[in-house]
XYZ file of N, CA, C and O in Angstrom:
436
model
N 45.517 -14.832 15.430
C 45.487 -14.066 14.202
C 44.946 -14.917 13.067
O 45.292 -16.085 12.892
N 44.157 -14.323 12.375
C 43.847 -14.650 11.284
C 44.850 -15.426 9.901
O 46.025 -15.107 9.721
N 44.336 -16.154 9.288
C 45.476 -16.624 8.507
C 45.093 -16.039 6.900
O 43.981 -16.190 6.393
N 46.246 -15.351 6.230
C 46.022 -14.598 5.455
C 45.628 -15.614 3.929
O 46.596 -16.342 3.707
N 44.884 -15.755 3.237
C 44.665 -16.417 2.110
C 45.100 -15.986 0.960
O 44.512 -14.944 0.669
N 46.146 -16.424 -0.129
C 46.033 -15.878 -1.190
C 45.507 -16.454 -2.382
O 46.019 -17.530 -2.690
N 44.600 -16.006 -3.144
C 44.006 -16.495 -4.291
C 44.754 -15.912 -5.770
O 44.758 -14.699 -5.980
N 45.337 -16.811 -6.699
C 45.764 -16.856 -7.656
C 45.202 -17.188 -8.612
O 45.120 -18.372 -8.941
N 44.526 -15.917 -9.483
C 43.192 -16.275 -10.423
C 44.207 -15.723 -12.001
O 45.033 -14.863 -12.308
N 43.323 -17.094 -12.747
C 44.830 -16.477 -14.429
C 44.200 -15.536 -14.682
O 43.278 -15.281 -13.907
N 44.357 -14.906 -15.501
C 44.278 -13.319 -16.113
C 42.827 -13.700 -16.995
O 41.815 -13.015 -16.843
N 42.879 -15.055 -18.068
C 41.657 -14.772 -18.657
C 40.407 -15.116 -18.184
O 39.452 -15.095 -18.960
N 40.196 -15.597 -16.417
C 39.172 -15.611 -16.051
C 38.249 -14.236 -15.379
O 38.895 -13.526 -14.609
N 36.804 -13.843 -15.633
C 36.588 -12.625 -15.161
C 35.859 -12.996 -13.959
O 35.377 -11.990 -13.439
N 35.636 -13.910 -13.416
C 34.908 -13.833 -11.882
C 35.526 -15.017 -11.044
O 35.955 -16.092 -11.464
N 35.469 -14.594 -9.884
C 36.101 -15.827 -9.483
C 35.075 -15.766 -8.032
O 34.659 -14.658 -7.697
N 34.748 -16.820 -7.318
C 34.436 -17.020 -6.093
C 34.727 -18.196 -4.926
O 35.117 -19.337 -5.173
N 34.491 -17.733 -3.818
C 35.164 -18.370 -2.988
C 33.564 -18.596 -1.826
O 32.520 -17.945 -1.787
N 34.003 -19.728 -1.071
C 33.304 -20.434 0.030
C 33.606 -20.381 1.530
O 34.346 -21.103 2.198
N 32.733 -19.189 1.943
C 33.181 -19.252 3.211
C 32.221 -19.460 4.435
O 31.064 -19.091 4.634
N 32.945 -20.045 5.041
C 31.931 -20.605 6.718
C 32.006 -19.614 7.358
O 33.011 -18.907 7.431
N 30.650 -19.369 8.072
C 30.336 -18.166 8.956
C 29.511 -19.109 10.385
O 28.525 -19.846 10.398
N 30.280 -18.741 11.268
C 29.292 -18.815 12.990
C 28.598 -17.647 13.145
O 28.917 -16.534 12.727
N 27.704 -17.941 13.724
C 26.420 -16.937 13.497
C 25.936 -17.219 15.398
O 25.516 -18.253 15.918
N 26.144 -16.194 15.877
C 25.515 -16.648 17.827
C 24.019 -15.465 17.874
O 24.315 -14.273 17.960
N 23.246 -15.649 17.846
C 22.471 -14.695 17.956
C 21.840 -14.651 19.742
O 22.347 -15.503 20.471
N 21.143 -14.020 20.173
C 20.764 -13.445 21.257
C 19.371 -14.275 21.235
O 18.853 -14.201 20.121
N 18.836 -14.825 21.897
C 16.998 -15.381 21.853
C 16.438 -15.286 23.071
O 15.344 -15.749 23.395
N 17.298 -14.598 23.841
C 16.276 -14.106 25.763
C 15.328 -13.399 25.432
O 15.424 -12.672 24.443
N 14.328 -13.445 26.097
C 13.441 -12.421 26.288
C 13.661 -11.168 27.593
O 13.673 -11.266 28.820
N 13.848 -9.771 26.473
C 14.017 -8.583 27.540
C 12.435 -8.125 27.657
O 11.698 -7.852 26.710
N 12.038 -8.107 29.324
C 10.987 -6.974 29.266
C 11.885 -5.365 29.253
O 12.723 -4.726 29.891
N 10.837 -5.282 27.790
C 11.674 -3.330 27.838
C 10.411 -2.348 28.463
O 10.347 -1.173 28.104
N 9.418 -2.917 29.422
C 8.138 -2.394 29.882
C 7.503 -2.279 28.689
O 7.654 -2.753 27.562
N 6.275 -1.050 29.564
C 5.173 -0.850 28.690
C 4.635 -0.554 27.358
O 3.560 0.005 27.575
N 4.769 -0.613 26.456
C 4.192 0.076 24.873
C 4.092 1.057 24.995
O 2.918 1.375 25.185
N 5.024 2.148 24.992
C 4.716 3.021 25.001
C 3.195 3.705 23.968
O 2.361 4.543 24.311
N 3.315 3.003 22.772
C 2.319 3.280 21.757
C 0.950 2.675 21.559
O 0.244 2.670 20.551
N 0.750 2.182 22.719
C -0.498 1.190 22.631
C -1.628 2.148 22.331
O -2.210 1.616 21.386
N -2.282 3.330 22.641
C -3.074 3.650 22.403
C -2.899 4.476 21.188
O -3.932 4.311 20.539
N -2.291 5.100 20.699
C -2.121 4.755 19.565
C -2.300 3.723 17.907
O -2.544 4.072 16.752
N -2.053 2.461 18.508
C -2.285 1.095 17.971
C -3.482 0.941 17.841
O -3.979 0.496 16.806
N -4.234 1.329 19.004
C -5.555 1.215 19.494
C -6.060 2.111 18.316
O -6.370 1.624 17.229
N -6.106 3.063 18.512
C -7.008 4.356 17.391
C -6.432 3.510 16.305
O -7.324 2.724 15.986
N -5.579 3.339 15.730
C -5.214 2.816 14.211
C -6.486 1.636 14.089
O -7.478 1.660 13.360
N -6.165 0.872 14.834
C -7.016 -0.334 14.778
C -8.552 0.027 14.454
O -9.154 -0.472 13.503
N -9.348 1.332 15.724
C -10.192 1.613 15.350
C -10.528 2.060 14.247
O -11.462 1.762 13.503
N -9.500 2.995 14.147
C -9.607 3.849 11.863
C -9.753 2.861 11.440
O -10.789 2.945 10.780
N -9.119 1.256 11.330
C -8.913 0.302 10.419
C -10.032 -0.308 10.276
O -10.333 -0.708 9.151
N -10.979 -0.540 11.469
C -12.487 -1.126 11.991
C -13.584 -0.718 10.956
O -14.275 -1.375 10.176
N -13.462 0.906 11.306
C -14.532 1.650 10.775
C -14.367 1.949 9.419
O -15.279 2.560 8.862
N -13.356 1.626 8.776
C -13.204 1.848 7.334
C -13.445 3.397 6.758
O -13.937 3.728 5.679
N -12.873 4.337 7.970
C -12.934 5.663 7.649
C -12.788 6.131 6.090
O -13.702 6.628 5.431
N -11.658 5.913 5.697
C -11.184 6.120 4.693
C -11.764 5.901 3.667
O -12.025 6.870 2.956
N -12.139 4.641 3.265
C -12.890 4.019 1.805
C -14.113 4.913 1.782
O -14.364 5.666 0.841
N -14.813 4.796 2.801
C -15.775 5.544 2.849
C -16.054 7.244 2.664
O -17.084 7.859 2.389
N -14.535 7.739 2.970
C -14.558 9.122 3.134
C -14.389 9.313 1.262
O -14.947 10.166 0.570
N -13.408 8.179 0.789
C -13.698 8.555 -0.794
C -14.850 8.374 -1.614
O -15.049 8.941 -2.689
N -15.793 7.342 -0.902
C -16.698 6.780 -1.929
C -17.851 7.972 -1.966
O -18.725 8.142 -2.815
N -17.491 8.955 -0.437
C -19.012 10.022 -0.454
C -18.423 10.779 -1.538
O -19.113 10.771 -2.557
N -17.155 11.545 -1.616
C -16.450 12.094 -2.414
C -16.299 11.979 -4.027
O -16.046 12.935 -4.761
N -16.516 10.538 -4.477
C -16.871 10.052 -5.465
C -18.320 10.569 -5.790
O -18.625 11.257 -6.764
N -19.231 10.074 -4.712
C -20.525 10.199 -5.322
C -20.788 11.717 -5.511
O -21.394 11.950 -6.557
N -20.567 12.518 -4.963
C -20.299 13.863 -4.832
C -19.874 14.576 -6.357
O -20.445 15.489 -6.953
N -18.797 13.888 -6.697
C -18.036 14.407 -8.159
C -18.758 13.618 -9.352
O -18.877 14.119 -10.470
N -19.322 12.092 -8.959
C -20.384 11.728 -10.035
C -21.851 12.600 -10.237
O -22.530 12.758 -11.251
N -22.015 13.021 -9.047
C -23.254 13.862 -9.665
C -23.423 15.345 -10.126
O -24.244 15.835 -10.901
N -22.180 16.040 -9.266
C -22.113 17.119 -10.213
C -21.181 17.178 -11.857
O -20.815 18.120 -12.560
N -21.081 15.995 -11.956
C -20.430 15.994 -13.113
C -21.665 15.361 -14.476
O -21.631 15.578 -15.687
N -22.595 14.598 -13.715
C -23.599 14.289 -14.731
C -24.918 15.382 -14.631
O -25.874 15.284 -15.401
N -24.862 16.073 -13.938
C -25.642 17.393 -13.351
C -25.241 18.151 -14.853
O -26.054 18.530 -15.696
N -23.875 18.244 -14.918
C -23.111 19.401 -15.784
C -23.332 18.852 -17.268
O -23.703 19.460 -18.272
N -23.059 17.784 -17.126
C -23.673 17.244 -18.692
C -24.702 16.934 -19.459
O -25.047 16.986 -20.639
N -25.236 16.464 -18.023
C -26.824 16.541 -18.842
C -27.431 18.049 -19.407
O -28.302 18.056 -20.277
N -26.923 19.235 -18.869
C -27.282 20.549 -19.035
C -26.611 21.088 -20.554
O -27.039 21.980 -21.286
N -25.201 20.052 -20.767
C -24.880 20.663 -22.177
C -26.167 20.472 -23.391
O -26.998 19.565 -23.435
N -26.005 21.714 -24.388
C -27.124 21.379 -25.450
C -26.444 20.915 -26.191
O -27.152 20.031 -26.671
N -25.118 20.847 -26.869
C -24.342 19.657 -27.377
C -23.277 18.899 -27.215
O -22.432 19.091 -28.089
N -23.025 18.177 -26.491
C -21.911 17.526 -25.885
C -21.019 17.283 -27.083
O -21.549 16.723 -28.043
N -19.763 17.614 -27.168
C -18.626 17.057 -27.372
C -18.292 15.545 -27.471
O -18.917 14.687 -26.847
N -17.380 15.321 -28.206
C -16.948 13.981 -28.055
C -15.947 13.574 -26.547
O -15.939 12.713 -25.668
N -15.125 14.872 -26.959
C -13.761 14.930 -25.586
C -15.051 15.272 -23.905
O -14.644 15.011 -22.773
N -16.272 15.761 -24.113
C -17.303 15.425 -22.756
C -17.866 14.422 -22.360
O -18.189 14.202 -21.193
N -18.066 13.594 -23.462
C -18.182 12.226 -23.525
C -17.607 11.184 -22.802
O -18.049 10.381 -21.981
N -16.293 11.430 -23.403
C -15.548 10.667 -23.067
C -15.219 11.071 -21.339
O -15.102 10.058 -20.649
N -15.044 12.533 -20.503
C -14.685 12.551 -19.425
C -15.816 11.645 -18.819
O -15.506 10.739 -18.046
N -17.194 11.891 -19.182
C -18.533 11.055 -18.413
C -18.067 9.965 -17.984
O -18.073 9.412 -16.884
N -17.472 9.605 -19.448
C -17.437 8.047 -19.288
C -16.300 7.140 -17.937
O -16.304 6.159 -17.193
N -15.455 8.311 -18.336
C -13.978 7.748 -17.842
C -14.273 7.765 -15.932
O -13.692 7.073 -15.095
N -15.646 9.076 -15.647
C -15.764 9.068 -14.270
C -16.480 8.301 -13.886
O -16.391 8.024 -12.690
N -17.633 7.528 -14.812
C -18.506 6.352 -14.228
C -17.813 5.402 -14.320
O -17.971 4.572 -13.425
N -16.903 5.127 -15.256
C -16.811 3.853 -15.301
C -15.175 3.546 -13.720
O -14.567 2.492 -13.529
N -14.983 4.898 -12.949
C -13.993 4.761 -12.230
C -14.827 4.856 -10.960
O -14.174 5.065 -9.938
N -16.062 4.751 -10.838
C -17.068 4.085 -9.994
C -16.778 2.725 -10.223
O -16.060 2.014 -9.519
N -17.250 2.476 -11.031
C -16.799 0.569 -11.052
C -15.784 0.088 -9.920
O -15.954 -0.711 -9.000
N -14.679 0.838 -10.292
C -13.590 0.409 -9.913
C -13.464 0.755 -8.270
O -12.949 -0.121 -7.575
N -13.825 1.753 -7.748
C -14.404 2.144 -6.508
C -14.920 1.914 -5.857
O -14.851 2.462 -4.757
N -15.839 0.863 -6.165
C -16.669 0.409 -5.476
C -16.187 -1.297 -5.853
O -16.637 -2.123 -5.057
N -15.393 -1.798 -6.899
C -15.356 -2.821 -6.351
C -14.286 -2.987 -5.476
O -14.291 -3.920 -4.673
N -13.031 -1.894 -5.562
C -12.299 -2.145 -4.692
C -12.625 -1.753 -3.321
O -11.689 -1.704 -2.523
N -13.822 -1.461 -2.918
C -14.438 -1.256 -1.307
C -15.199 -2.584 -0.921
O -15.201 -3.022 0.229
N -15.761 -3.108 -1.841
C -16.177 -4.091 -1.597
C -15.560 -5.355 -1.265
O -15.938 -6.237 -0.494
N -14.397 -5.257 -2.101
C -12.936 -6.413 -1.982
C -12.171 -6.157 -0.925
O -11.310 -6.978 -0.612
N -12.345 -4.977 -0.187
C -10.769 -4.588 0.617
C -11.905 -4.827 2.064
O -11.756 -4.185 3.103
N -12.885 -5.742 1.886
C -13.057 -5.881 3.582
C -12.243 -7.301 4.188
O -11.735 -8.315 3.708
N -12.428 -6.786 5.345
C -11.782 -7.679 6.627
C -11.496 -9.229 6.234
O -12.468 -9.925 5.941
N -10.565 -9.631 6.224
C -11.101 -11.212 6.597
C -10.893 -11.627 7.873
O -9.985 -11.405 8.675
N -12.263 -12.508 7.939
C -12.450 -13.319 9.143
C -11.094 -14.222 9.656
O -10.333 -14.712 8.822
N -10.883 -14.383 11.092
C -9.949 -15.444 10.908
C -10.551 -16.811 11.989
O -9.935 -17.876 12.039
């Protein structure tokens, strides 16, 4: 049995702490649990990850919404200030689109 501890803390202290030893046994065998079940799976991810489906599926999408959006403005006979400013806010989020496609490739190892 355990041996019961009592701690006697005065009234005007507000925290009190204590030090305790812990055994720790952990497990380090190796179980075969068989096959991966998910390997091909892993596999297609890996490939999506290869081909950079994604970046790419936004950047056509981008270019897509940059040109009908400068299509639409160039056609106004007087642009607005608040049209202006959307132009601006969609080219200049090309910038950012393209440098983060350019930054998010692979590294070599």
């Amino acid at each position: 049995m355990d041996k019961e501890e009592k701690i006697v803390v005065p009234a005007d202290v507000k925290e009190i702490s204590k030090k305790v030893k812990v055994d720790l046994e952990v497990d380090t065998s190796v179980k075969d649990l068989g096959p991966n079940p998910y390997v091909k799976i892993i596999h297609m991810a890996r490939a999506v990850d290869a081909w950079r489906i994604f970046p790419r599926l936004f950047l056509t999408v981008y270019i897509i919404l940059l040109y009908k959006c400068v299509i639409w403005y160039m056609n106004l006979a007087q642009p607005s200030m608040e049209q202006s400013g959307l132009i601006s806010i969609v080219v200049g989020a090309g910038a950012a689109w393209f440098g983060l496609y350019t930054g998010s490739s692979k590294k070599i190892k």
